[in-house]
Coordinates of C-alpha atoms and ligand atoms in Angstrom, one line a residue:
M29 CA -13.9 229.1 41.6
C30 CA -14.2 227.2 38.3
G31 CA -13.1 228.8 35.1
I32 CA -15.1 228.9 31.9
V33 CA -14.0 229.7 28.4
G34 CA -15.6 229.8 24.9
Y35 CA -14.5 230.5 21.4
V36 CA -16.1 230.9 18.0
G37 CA -14.0 231.8 15.0
R38 CA -11.7 230.0 12.5
K39 CA -8.9 228.6 14.7
D40 CA -8.6 225.1 15.9
I41 CA -10.8 224.8 19.0
D42 CA -8.6 222.4 21.0
S43 CA -5.7 224.7 21.3
V44 CA -7.6 228.0 21.8
L45 CA -9.6 226.4 24.6
L46 CA -6.6 224.8 26.3
V47 CA -4.6 228.0 26.3
G48 CA -7.6 229.8 27.8
L49 CA -8.1 227.1 30.4
E50 CA -4.4 227.1 31.3
R51 CA -4.7 230.8 32.2
L52 CA -7.7 230.0 34.4
E53 CA -6.5 226.9 36.1
Y54 CA -5.9 228.9 39.2
R55 CA -9.7 229.0 39.6
G56 CA -9.9 225.3 40.1
Y57 CA -8.0 222.1 39.1
D58 CA -10.2 219.2 40.1
S59 CA -11.1 218.3 36.5
A60 CA -11.2 219.9 33.1
G61 CA -13.3 219.4 29.9
I62 CA -14.2 220.9 26.6
A63 CA -17.0 220.6 24.1
S64 CA -17.1 221.5 20.4
I65 CA -19.3 221.2 17.4
L66 CA -17.8 219.5 14.3
D67 CA -19.8 218.8 11.2
G68 CA -23.0 219.5 13.1
E69 CA -22.1 217.0 15.9
L70 CA -21.5 217.9 19.5
L71 CA -18.3 216.4 20.9
V72 CA -17.2 216.3 24.5
R73 CA -14.0 215.4 26.2
K74 CA -13.4 215.6 29.9
R75 CA -10.8 214.3 32.4
R76 CA -10.4 214.2 36.1
G77 CA -7.4 216.0 37.6
K78 CA -5.3 218.9 36.3
L79 CA -5.5 220.3 32.9
R80 CA -2.4 218.5 31.7
V81 CA -4.4 215.2 31.7
L82 CA -7.0 216.6 29.3
D83 CA -4.2 218.2 27.3
E84 CA -2.5 214.8 26.8
S85 CA -5.8 213.2 25.8
L86 CA -6.5 215.9 23.2
R87 CA -3.0 215.7 21.8
L88 CA -3.5 212.0 21.1
N89 CA -7.0 212.4 19.8
P90 CA -8.1 216.0 19.1
L91 CA -11.7 217.0 19.2
G92 CA -11.6 219.5 16.3
G93 CA -14.0 222.3 15.3
T94 CA -14.0 226.0 15.4
I95 CA -16.6 226.7 18.1
G96 CA -16.5 225.3 21.6
I97 CA -16.6 225.8 25.3
G98 CA -14.3 224.7 28.2
H99 CA -14.2 224.4 31.9
T100 CA -11.7 223.9 34.8
R101 CA -13.5 222.8 37.9
W102 CA -13.3 223.5 41.6
A103 CA -15.7 220.8 42.9
T104 CA -18.7 222.0 45.0
H105 CA -21.4 219.3 44.3
G106 CA -20.2 215.8 43.6
D107 CA -16.7 214.2 43.7
P108 CA -14.0 215.6 41.5
N109 CA -14.3 212.7 39.0
E110 CA -14.8 212.5 35.2
Q111 CA -18.6 212.1 35.4
N112 CA -18.9 215.3 37.4
A113 CA -16.5 217.3 35.2
H114 CA -18.0 219.9 32.8
P115 CA -19.3 220.4 30.1
H116 CA -22.6 218.7 31.0
V117 CA -25.0 217.7 28.3
D118 CA -28.8 217.1 27.9
C119 CA -30.4 213.6 27.3
N120 CA -29.5 213.6 23.6
C121 CA -26.0 215.0 24.0
A122 CA -27.0 217.8 21.7
I123 CA -26.6 220.7 24.2
A124 CA -23.5 221.4 26.3
V125 CA -23.1 223.7 29.2
V126 CA -20.2 225.0 31.3
H127 CA -21.0 226.7 34.6
N128 CA -19.2 228.7 37.3
G129 CA -21.3 229.2 40.4
I130 CA -23.9 227.2 42.3
I131 CA -27.5 226.3 41.4
E132 CA -29.0 226.3 44.9
N133 CA -32.4 224.7 44.0
Y134 CA -30.9 222.0 41.8
A135 CA -32.2 219.1 43.9
E136 CA -35.8 220.2 43.5
V137 CA -35.3 221.0 39.8
R138 CA -33.5 217.7 39.2
S139 CA -36.3 215.6 40.7
R140 CA -38.9 217.5 38.7
L141 CA -37.0 216.9 35.5
Q142 CA -36.4 213.2 36.3
K143 CA -40.1 212.8 36.8
E144 CA -40.5 214.3 33.3
G145 CA -38.2 211.6 32.0
H146 CA -34.8 213.4 31.9
V147 CA -31.9 211.1 32.6
F148 CA -29.0 212.5 34.7
S149 CA -25.5 211.2 34.6
S150 CA -23.7 213.3 37.2
E151 CA -24.1 214.4 40.8
T152 CA -23.6 218.1 40.0
D153 CA -25.9 221.0 40.4
T154 CA -25.0 222.2 36.9
E155 CA -26.5 219.2 35.0
V156 CA -30.0 220.6 35.5
L157 CA -29.1 223.4 33.1
P158 CA -28.7 221.4 29.9
H159 CA -31.8 219.5 30.7
L160 CA -33.8 222.6 31.4
I161 CA -32.5 224.1 28.1
E162 CA -33.5 220.9 26.3
K163 CA -37.0 221.1 27.8
H164 CA -37.5 224.8 26.8
F165 CA -35.9 224.5 23.4
N166 CA -38.2 225.5 20.6
G167 CA -35.9 226.4 17.8
D168 CA -34.2 229.4 19.5
L169 CA -31.2 228.6 21.8
R170 CA -31.1 232.0 23.5
Q171 CA -34.8 231.9 24.3
A172 CA -34.4 228.4 25.7
V173 CA -31.5 229.6 27.9
V174 CA -33.6 232.5 29.2
S175 CA -36.5 230.3 30.0
A176 CA -34.3 227.7 31.7
L177 CA -32.6 230.3 33.9
K178 CA -36.0 231.5 35.1
E179 CA -36.3 228.1 36.9
V180 CA -33.0 228.2 38.8
E181 CA -31.8 230.1 41.9
G182 CA -28.2 230.7 42.8
A183 CA -25.2 232.1 41.1
Y184 CA -24.0 231.4 37.6
A185 CA -21.9 232.3 34.6
I186 CA -22.7 229.9 31.9
A187 CA -21.8 229.2 28.3
V188 CA -23.9 227.0 26.1
I189 CA -23.5 225.5 22.6
A190 CA -26.0 223.2 20.8
E191 CA -26.1 221.1 17.6
S192 CA -29.2 223.1 16.6
S193 CA -27.2 226.4 16.5
P194 CA -23.7 225.3 15.3
D195 CA -22.4 228.9 14.9
T196 CA -23.5 230.4 18.2
I197 CA -22.4 230.5 21.8
V198 CA -25.0 231.7 24.3
V199 CA -23.8 233.1 27.6
A200 CA -25.5 234.5 30.7
R201 CA -24.4 235.6 34.1
H202 CA -25.9 236.2 37.5
G203 CA -23.5 236.7 40.4
S204 CA -20.4 235.1 38.7
P205 CA -18.0 236.9 36.4
L206 CA -18.0 236.7 32.7
V207 CA -16.1 238.7 30.1
I208 CA -16.7 238.7 26.3
A209 CA -13.6 239.5 24.2
L210 CA -13.8 240.8 20.7
G211 CA -11.5 239.6 18.0
K212 CA -11.5 240.0 14.2
G213 CA -13.7 237.3 12.7
E214 CA -13.6 235.6 16.1
N215 CA -15.0 236.1 19.6
F216 CA -14.2 234.7 23.0
I217 CA -15.7 234.4 26.5
A218 CA -14.0 233.7 29.8
S219 CA -14.4 233.9 33.5
D220 CA -11.4 236.2 33.7
V221 CA -9.3 238.4 31.5
P222 CA -6.0 236.4 31.6
A223 CA -7.7 233.7 29.4
I224 CA -8.3 236.1 26.5
L225 CA -5.3 238.4 26.9
P226 CA -3.2 236.6 24.3
H227 CA -5.9 237.3 21.7
T228 CA -7.4 240.7 22.2
K229 CA -7.6 243.6 24.6
N230 CA -11.2 244.7 23.7
V231 CA -13.7 243.4 26.1
I232 CA -17.3 243.7 27.3
Y233 CA -18.0 242.8 30.9
L234 CA -21.4 241.1 30.9
K235 CA -23.6 242.6 33.6
D236 CA -25.7 240.6 36.1
G237 CA -28.9 239.3 34.4
Q238 CA -27.7 239.9 30.9
V239 CA -27.7 237.2 28.2
A240 CA -25.5 237.4 25.1
S241 CA -25.2 235.5 21.9
L242 CA -21.9 235.3 20.0
T243 CA -21.0 234.2 16.5
R244 CA -17.6 234.7 14.8
D245 CA -18.8 238.1 13.4
S246 CA -21.3 239.4 16.0
V247 CA -21.9 239.9 19.7
R248 CA -25.5 240.7 20.8
I249 CA -26.5 241.4 24.4
W250 CA -29.9 241.5 26.0
S251 CA -30.8 243.0 29.4
P252 CA -32.8 241.1 31.9
D253 CA -36.1 242.6 30.6
G254 CA -35.4 241.1 27.1
Q255 CA -34.3 244.4 25.4
E256 CA -31.3 244.3 23.2
V257 CA -28.6 246.7 24.5
S258 CA -25.5 248.2 23.0
P259 CA -22.4 246.8 24.6
E260 CA -19.9 249.0 26.4
V261 CA -16.5 248.0 25.0
K262 CA -13.5 248.5 27.4
R263 CA -9.8 248.2 26.7
I264 CA -7.6 246.1 29.0
E265 CA -4.4 247.7 30.3
W266 CA -2.5 244.5 31.1
E267 CA 0.1 243.2 28.7
A268 CA 0.0 239.5 27.7
D269 CA 3.7 239.0 28.7
L270 CA 2.7 239.6 32.4
L271 CA 1.2 236.2 32.2
D272 CA 4.5 234.4 31.7
K273 CA 6.5 232.9 34.6
A274 CA 9.5 234.9 33.3
G275 CA 11.9 232.0 34.1
Y276 CA 10.7 231.5 37.7
D277 CA 9.7 228.0 38.7
Y278 CA 6.3 229.2 40.0
Y279 CA 4.1 232.2 39.6
M280 CA 4.2 232.8 43.3
L281 CA 8.0 233.3 43.3
K282 CA 7.7 235.6 40.3
E283 CA 5.0 237.6 42.0
I284 CA 7.0 237.9 45.2
H285 CA 9.9 239.3 43.2
E286 CA 7.7 241.7 41.3
Q287 CA 6.8 243.7 44.5
P288 CA 9.5 246.4 44.4
A289 CA 8.7 247.2 40.7
I290 CA 5.0 247.4 41.6
M291 CA 5.7 249.7 44.5
E292 CA 7.8 252.0 42.2
S293 CA 5.2 252.1 39.4
V294 CA 2.3 252.8 41.8
L295 CA 4.3 255.5 43.6
S296 CA 5.2 257.3 40.4
R297 CA 1.6 257.0 39.1
R298 CA -0.1 258.2 42.3
L299 CA 2.4 260.5 43.9
S300 CA 3.4 263.7 42.2
P301 CA 7.0 265.0 42.6
S302 CA 5.6 267.5 45.1
G303 CA 3.9 264.8 47.1
D304 CA 0.3 265.2 45.9
V305 CA -1.7 262.0 45.9
N306 CA -3.8 261.3 42.8
F307 CA -6.7 258.9 42.5
E308 CA -8.7 258.7 39.3
N309 CA -12.1 257.5 40.4
I310 CA -12.3 257.8 44.2
G311 CA -16.1 258.3 44.1
L312 CA -16.6 260.6 47.1
T313 CA -16.3 264.3 47.2
K314 CA -13.8 266.1 49.5
Q315 CA -16.8 267.3 51.6
E316 CA -18.0 263.7 51.9
F317 CA -14.6 262.7 53.2
V318 CA -14.6 265.6 55.6
N319 CA -17.9 264.4 57.0
L320 CA -16.8 260.8 57.2
G321 CA -17.1 259.4 60.8
R322 CA -16.4 255.8 60.3
I323 CA -14.9 253.2 57.9
I324 CA -16.0 249.5 57.8
I325 CA -13.5 247.5 55.8
Q326 CA -14.9 244.4 54.0
A327 CA -12.6 241.7 52.9
C328 CA -11.6 238.0 53.1
G329 CA -8.4 236.1 53.6
T330 CA -5.2 238.0 52.7
S331 CA -7.2 241.1 51.8
W332 CA -8.7 241.1 55.2
H333 CA -5.2 241.0 56.7
A334 CA -4.4 244.0 54.6
G335 CA -7.6 245.6 55.9
L336 CA -6.5 245.0 59.6
I337 CA -3.4 247.1 58.8
G338 CA -5.5 249.7 57.0
K339 CA -7.6 250.0 60.2
L340 CA -4.4 250.8 62.2
L341 CA -3.3 253.4 59.6
F342 CA -6.7 255.1 59.5
E343 CA -7.0 255.2 63.2
E344 CA -3.5 256.4 63.9
L345 CA -3.2 259.0 61.2
L346 CA -6.8 260.1 60.5
R347 CA -8.3 259.5 63.9
L348 CA -11.1 257.8 62.1
H349 CA -13.0 255.0 63.8
T350 CA -12.4 251.9 61.6
E351 CA -13.3 248.3 61.7
A352 CA -11.9 245.5 59.5
D353 CA -14.7 243.0 59.1
I354 CA -14.7 239.5 57.5
S355 CA -17.3 239.7 54.8
S356 CA -18.8 236.3 55.3
E357 CA -19.7 237.4 58.9
F358 CA -20.7 240.9 58.1
R359 CA -23.3 239.8 55.5
Y360 CA -25.3 237.6 57.9
R361 CA -25.8 240.1 60.6
N362 CA -27.6 243.4 60.7
P363 CA -24.6 245.8 60.9
V364 CA -25.1 249.1 62.6
A365 CA -23.9 251.8 60.2
G366 CA -25.1 255.4 59.8
G367 CA -24.8 257.8 56.9
D368 CA -21.3 259.0 57.9
T369 CA -19.9 255.4 57.4
L370 CA -17.9 254.5 54.4
I371 CA -17.7 250.8 53.4
M372 CA -14.3 250.0 52.0
A373 CA -14.1 246.6 50.1
I374 CA -10.7 245.2 49.6
S375 CA -10.4 242.4 47.0
Q376 CA -7.6 241.4 44.6
S377 CA -10.0 239.6 42.2
G378 CA -12.9 241.9 42.8
E379 CA -15.2 238.8 42.5
T380 CA -15.1 237.3 46.0
A381 CA -18.7 236.3 46.6
D382 CA -18.9 237.4 50.3
T383 CA -17.2 240.7 49.7
L384 CA -19.4 241.4 46.8
E385 CA -22.5 240.6 48.8
S386 CA -21.4 242.8 51.7
I387 CA -21.1 245.8 49.4
R388 CA -24.6 245.1 48.0
I389 CA -25.9 245.1 51.5
A390 CA -24.1 248.4 52.2
K391 CA -25.6 249.9 49.1
S392 CA -29.1 248.7 50.0
K393 CA -28.5 250.8 53.2
F394 CA -27.5 253.8 51.1
L395 CA -23.9 253.7 52.3
K396 CA -21.1 254.8 50.1
V397 CA -18.7 252.1 48.9
L398 CA -15.0 252.6 48.0
S399 CA -13.2 249.5 46.7
I400 CA -9.6 248.6 46.5
C401 CA -9.2 246.1 43.7
N402 CA -6.7 244.7 41.4
V403 CA -8.8 243.3 38.5
M404 CA -10.1 246.1 36.3
G405 CA -13.8 246.0 35.6
S406 CA -14.4 243.3 38.2
S407 CA -17.8 243.1 39.8
I408 CA -16.7 244.7 43.1
A409 CA -15.0 247.6 41.2
R410 CA -18.1 248.1 39.0
E411 CA -20.6 248.1 41.8
S412 CA -18.7 250.5 44.1
D413 CA -19.1 254.3 44.1
G414 CA -15.4 254.6 43.7
V415 CA -12.4 252.4 43.1
I416 CA -8.7 252.5 43.8
Y417 CA -6.9 250.1 41.5
I418 CA -3.8 248.7 43.1
H419 CA -2.1 248.1 39.7
A420 CA -0.3 244.9 40.8
G421 CA -0.8 243.2 37.4
P422 CA -2.4 239.7 37.1
E423 CA -1.9 237.6 40.2
I424 CA -1.9 234.0 39.1
G425 CA -0.4 232.1 42.0
V426 CA -3.2 231.0 44.2
A427 CA -1.5 232.4 47.3
S428 CA -1.8 236.1 47.3
T429 CA 1.5 238.0 47.7
K430 CA 2.0 241.1 45.5
A431 CA -1.7 242.0 45.9
F432 CA -1.2 242.2 49.7
T433 CA 1.7 244.7 49.5
A434 CA -0.1 246.7 46.7
Q435 CA -3.2 246.9 48.9
L436 CA -1.1 248.2 51.8
L437 CA 0.4 250.8 49.5
A438 CA -3.0 251.9 48.3
M439 CA -4.2 252.4 51.8
A440 CA -1.0 254.2 52.8
L441 CA -1.5 256.6 49.9
L442 CA -5.2 257.0 50.8
T443 CA -4.2 257.9 54.3
L444 CA -1.9 260.6 52.9
Y445 CA -4.7 261.9 50.7
L446 CA -7.3 261.9 53.5
G447 CA -4.8 263.3 56.0
G448 CA -4.6 266.3 53.7
I449 CA -8.4 266.7 53.5
K450 CA -9.0 266.1 57.1
W451 CA -6.0 268.1 58.4
T452 CA -4.8 265.3 60.5
I453 CA -1.3 264.9 59.0
N454 CA 1.0 267.9 59.2
D455 CA 3.6 268.9 56.6
E456 CA 6.5 267.4 58.5
L457 CA 4.8 264.0 59.1
R458 CA 3.6 264.0 55.5
K459 CA 7.2 264.6 54.2
E460 CA 8.5 261.9 56.5
M461 CA 5.8 259.4 55.3
I462 CA 6.5 260.1 51.6
E463 CA 10.2 259.6 52.1
E464 CA 9.6 256.3 53.9
L465 CA 7.3 255.1 51.1
R466 CA 9.7 256.1 48.4
A467 CA 12.4 254.1 50.1
I468 CA 10.3 250.9 50.3
P469 CA 11.1 249.4 46.8
Q470 CA 14.9 249.5 47.4
K471 CA 14.4 248.0 50.9
M472 CA 12.3 245.2 49.4
R473 CA 15.1 244.5 46.9
T474 CA 17.5 244.1 49.8
I475 CA 15.3 241.5 51.4
L476 CA 14.8 239.7 48.1
A477 CA 18.5 239.5 47.6
R478 CA 18.6 237.4 50.8
A479 CA 16.3 234.8 49.4
D480 CA 19.1 232.2 49.6
E481 CA 19.4 232.6 53.4
I482 CA 15.6 232.3 53.7
E483 CA 15.7 229.1 51.6
A484 CA 18.3 227.6 53.9
L485 CA 16.1 228.3 56.9
A486 CA 13.2 226.8 55.1
E487 CA 15.2 223.6 54.7
K488 CA 15.7 223.6 58.5
Y489 CA 12.0 224.0 59.3
A490 CA 10.4 222.2 56.4
S491 CA 9.6 219.0 58.3
V492 CA 7.6 220.4 61.2
Q493 CA 3.9 219.6 61.6
N494 CA 2.8 222.7 63.5
S495 CA 3.9 226.3 63.9
L496 CA 2.9 229.5 65.6
F497 CA 3.2 233.0 64.3
L498 CA 3.3 236.0 66.6
G499 CA 3.2 239.8 66.1
R500 CA 2.0 242.9 67.7
G501 CA 0.5 246.2 66.5
Y502 CA 1.1 246.7 62.8
N503 CA 2.8 243.4 62.6
Y504 CA 0.1 241.3 64.2
P505 CA -1.8 241.1 60.8
V506 CA 1.6 240.2 59.3
A507 CA 1.8 237.2 61.7
L508 CA -1.7 236.2 60.5
E509 CA -0.6 236.6 56.9
G510 CA 2.6 234.6 57.4
A511 CA 0.7 231.8 59.0
L512 CA -1.9 231.8 56.2
K513 CA 0.8 231.6 53.5
L514 CA 2.6 228.8 55.2
K515 CA -0.5 226.6 55.9
E516 CA -2.1 227.1 52.5
I517 CA 0.8 226.1 50.3
S518 CA 2.9 223.8 52.6
Y519 CA 0.0 222.2 54.6
I520 CA 1.9 222.7 57.8
H521 CA -0.5 223.7 60.5
A522 CA 0.2 227.4 61.3
T523 CA -1.7 229.8 63.5
G524 CA -1.1 233.5 63.9
Y525 CA -1.8 235.3 67.2
P526 CA -1.3 238.8 68.6
A527 CA 1.7 238.1 70.8
G528 CA 0.1 239.6 73.9
E529 CA -2.7 237.0 73.6
F530 CA -0.3 234.1 73.7
K531 CA -0.2 233.7 77.4
H532 CA -4.0 233.4 77.4
G533 CA -3.9 229.9 76.0
P534 CA -1.9 229.2 72.9
I535 CA 1.4 229.1 74.8
A536 CA 0.3 225.6 75.9
L537 CA 1.1 224.5 72.3
V538 CA 4.8 225.4 72.6
D539 CA 7.2 222.5 72.6
K540 CA 10.5 221.5 71.0
D541 CA 8.7 220.4 67.8
T542 CA 6.5 223.5 67.3
P543 CA 8.5 226.5 66.2
T544 CA 7.3 230.1 66.6
V545 CA 7.9 232.7 64.0
A546 CA 8.1 236.1 65.7
V547 CA 7.7 239.3 63.7
A548 CA 9.7 241.7 65.8
P549 CA 11.0 244.7 63.9
Q550 CA 12.2 247.8 65.9
G551 CA 9.2 249.9 67.0
P552 CA 7.0 250.7 69.9
V553 CA 6.2 247.1 70.7
Y554 CA 9.7 245.7 70.1
R555 CA 10.5 245.1 73.8
K556 CA 7.2 243.3 74.4
M557 CA 8.0 241.0 71.4
V558 CA 11.4 240.2 72.9
S559 CA 9.7 239.2 76.2
N560 CA 7.3 237.0 74.3
I561 CA 10.2 235.4 72.4
C562 CA 12.0 234.7 75.7
E563 CA 8.8 233.0 77.1
V564 CA 8.8 230.7 74.1
R565 CA 12.4 229.8 74.4
A566 CA 12.0 229.2 78.2
R567 CA 9.6 226.4 77.2
K568 CA 12.1 224.8 74.8
G569 CA 10.3 226.3 71.7
K570 CA 12.4 227.2 68.7
V571 CA 12.0 230.8 67.5
L572 CA 12.6 232.2 64.0
A573 CA 12.5 236.0 64.3
V574 CA 12.0 238.7 61.6
A575 CA 13.9 241.7 63.0
T576 CA 15.5 245.0 61.9
E577 CA 19.1 245.1 60.6
G578 CA 21.5 245.9 63.3
D579 CA 19.4 244.3 66.0
D580 CA 22.1 242.0 67.6
E581 CA 20.2 241.6 70.8
I582 CA 17.6 239.4 69.1
K583 CA 20.3 237.0 68.1
G584 CA 20.7 236.2 71.7
C585 CA 17.1 235.1 72.2
A586 CA 15.9 233.7 68.9
D587 CA 17.3 230.5 67.2
D588 CA 17.3 232.1 63.8
V589 CA 16.9 235.7 62.5
I590 CA 15.9 237.1 59.2
Y591 CA 16.7 240.8 58.9
V592 CA 14.8 243.5 57.1
P593 CA 16.0 247.1 56.6
P594 CA 15.0 249.7 59.1
C595 CA 11.6 251.3 58.5
C596 CA 8.9 253.3 60.4
D597 CA 6.5 251.0 62.4
R598 CA 3.4 251.9 60.3
F599 CA 5.0 250.8 56.9
S600 CA 7.1 248.0 58.3
P601 CA 4.5 245.3 57.2
L602 CA 5.5 246.2 53.6
L603 CA 8.9 244.7 54.4
T604 CA 8.3 242.1 57.2
V605 CA 5.8 240.2 55.1
I606 CA 8.3 239.5 52.4
P607 CA 10.5 237.0 54.4
L608 CA 7.4 235.2 55.4
Q609 CA 6.2 234.9 51.8
L610 CA 9.6 233.5 50.8
F611 CA 9.7 231.3 53.8
A612 CA 6.3 229.8 53.0
Y613 CA 7.3 229.4 49.4
Y614 CA 10.6 227.6 50.0
V615 CA 9.1 225.4 52.7
A616 CA 6.4 224.3 50.3
V617 CA 8.9 223.6 47.6
K618 CA 11.0 221.5 50.0
R619 CA 7.9 219.5 50.9
G620 CA 7.2 218.9 47.2
C621 CA 4.0 220.8 47.1
D622 CA 2.5 222.4 44.0
V623 CA 2.9 226.0 45.1
D624 CA 0.7 227.6 42.5
K625 CA -2.1 225.2 42.9
P626 CA -2.5 224.2 46.5
R627 CA -4.9 221.4 47.2
N628 CA -8.6 222.2 47.8
L629 CA -8.0 225.9 47.0
A630 CA -9.0 228.1 44.1
K631 CA -8.0 231.7 43.6
S632 CA -11.2 233.5 43.0
V633 CA -13.8 232.5 45.6
T634 CA -17.0 233.2 43.7
V635 CA -19.2 230.9 45.8
E636 CA -20.0 231.2 49.5
Ligands
LIG18 C1 -4.6 233.7 50.4 C2 -5.6 234.2 49.5 C3 -7.0 234.3 49.9 C4 -7.6 235.6 49.3 C5 -9.1 235.7 49.6 C6 -9.7 237.0 49.1 O1 -3.4 233.6 49.9 O2 -5.3 234.5 48.3 O3 -7.1 234.3 51.2 O4 -7.0 236.7 49.8 O5 -9.8 234.6 49.0 O6 -9.6 237.1 47.7 P1 -9.8 238.5 47.0 O7 -8.7 239.4 47.5 O8 -9.7 238.2 45.6 O9 -11.2 239.0 47.4

């Protein structure tokens, strides 16, 4: 939520900041703004709406300078208008701040500052920061930032520039991500790696409580106790060309189509030719895994849906008691968890505030934490005992697609790994599972080759107002995921249910205008799904079924069918979710929605 960037070097500030902000626009697109220092004067430009509005204004009338900061906003406090857009400035317009996070005690700080004579011009929580820095400024910008931050509570990643220090950017973080990128004669800061990837691959992940100061030739970092520390420089694996749309209209469509290649590359990276599973930094010893009695999965949104499937895998194949818990709920109760419990955090971004807090709670109870993340060096990855990277590459579309299937694959491989340690998977089953997994990429390609059929169906259903999604067993979470995809990008109301629960209330919603999407591949619950489909049809409801190739019977009871290749029940979600991703995508396009930037959403939910 909200993206911040900063640059100090020799290049033209307008274009460097705009390129960075464009890469971060998925974090919020209510407004955008930049500030720079030119000839000792602080200049600010901000605009309501998407980045292109700011871009147009800067093209007509550039700001100029070679040092600056920028922001793309997902509004929390105050309307998404120009006044509330970042950067925010102090009374003299000599200090500018961009901020990602929430200052929780801003109302109290603001009224104190107002009594001291500070004049505010926005409704935001952020604006207290430039005024506090102004108040504490005594010739040293970093010291003023440190003193200001002592007066605020909440989460932040901030970047500050000031007329008094025209060569320096000061940054600080507590709870929100911030990465410093090292160039030659230039340095960058950003909320997330994609913003700096076109420039350099050498980065420093600022840790919570640290403050840093950047000039074009130096980066200095101080720990929370004020000691200067030597930075740990990491190298990013992602290639910059992964950030292009590669000819697709939207990132979401590109990311859907990337799934077979991701499966292939992860399988060849993690699975040896003889079928051994390899994880680099799993964080627990084999003995600790043997002693494991319970897993609590922590996740939100799509990652939680993946977690629900992980629960089924771990229970079926490892006979391990597993819960998949929504982090925003887990963190506010006093969960019961003993020493044999593993907390497994699933997060694409690795920065989701609730998931991060849930692992902090777990660690405070001395529980081991294993995370499944996409973004390298993200907070959740760093704070966990072990991490399994899903290697899906940057996911830019706000609606998560390839991360979901890559999370499922990571858990399938973990199941194989643990099945070997815990002796719950015999050789025959192991061989069968590996064969099934190795066949997945090709089967995914078969589904993607039917995109035109799915597009035609999307046309047929695009004008509905409400919809229902049903599934059972391994495909119940797929029904939840299909409903989430549709509602978040097309704004059609969609609700997913376990099909057996349908008769306990939701069936009342069925009518001729409310279609049901039924995820019904061959498997142990297939017959039950067919009965549920018949019940919907008997009430004049239209049914779009996702079924297994060769299933002619379903044609007789559903209005429309999308076929997926045959697959074992436990890995079928890797296939059945793809038609639902494509269906949501095409429906949203037909409805004229901005697929990659759905209203009210941001990709990385770094506030509660
Ligand atoms: C939906 C979606 C969200 C995320 C959720 C968790 O398409 O993208 O529901 O899955 O915000 O995000 P991560 O996985 O980054 O923790």
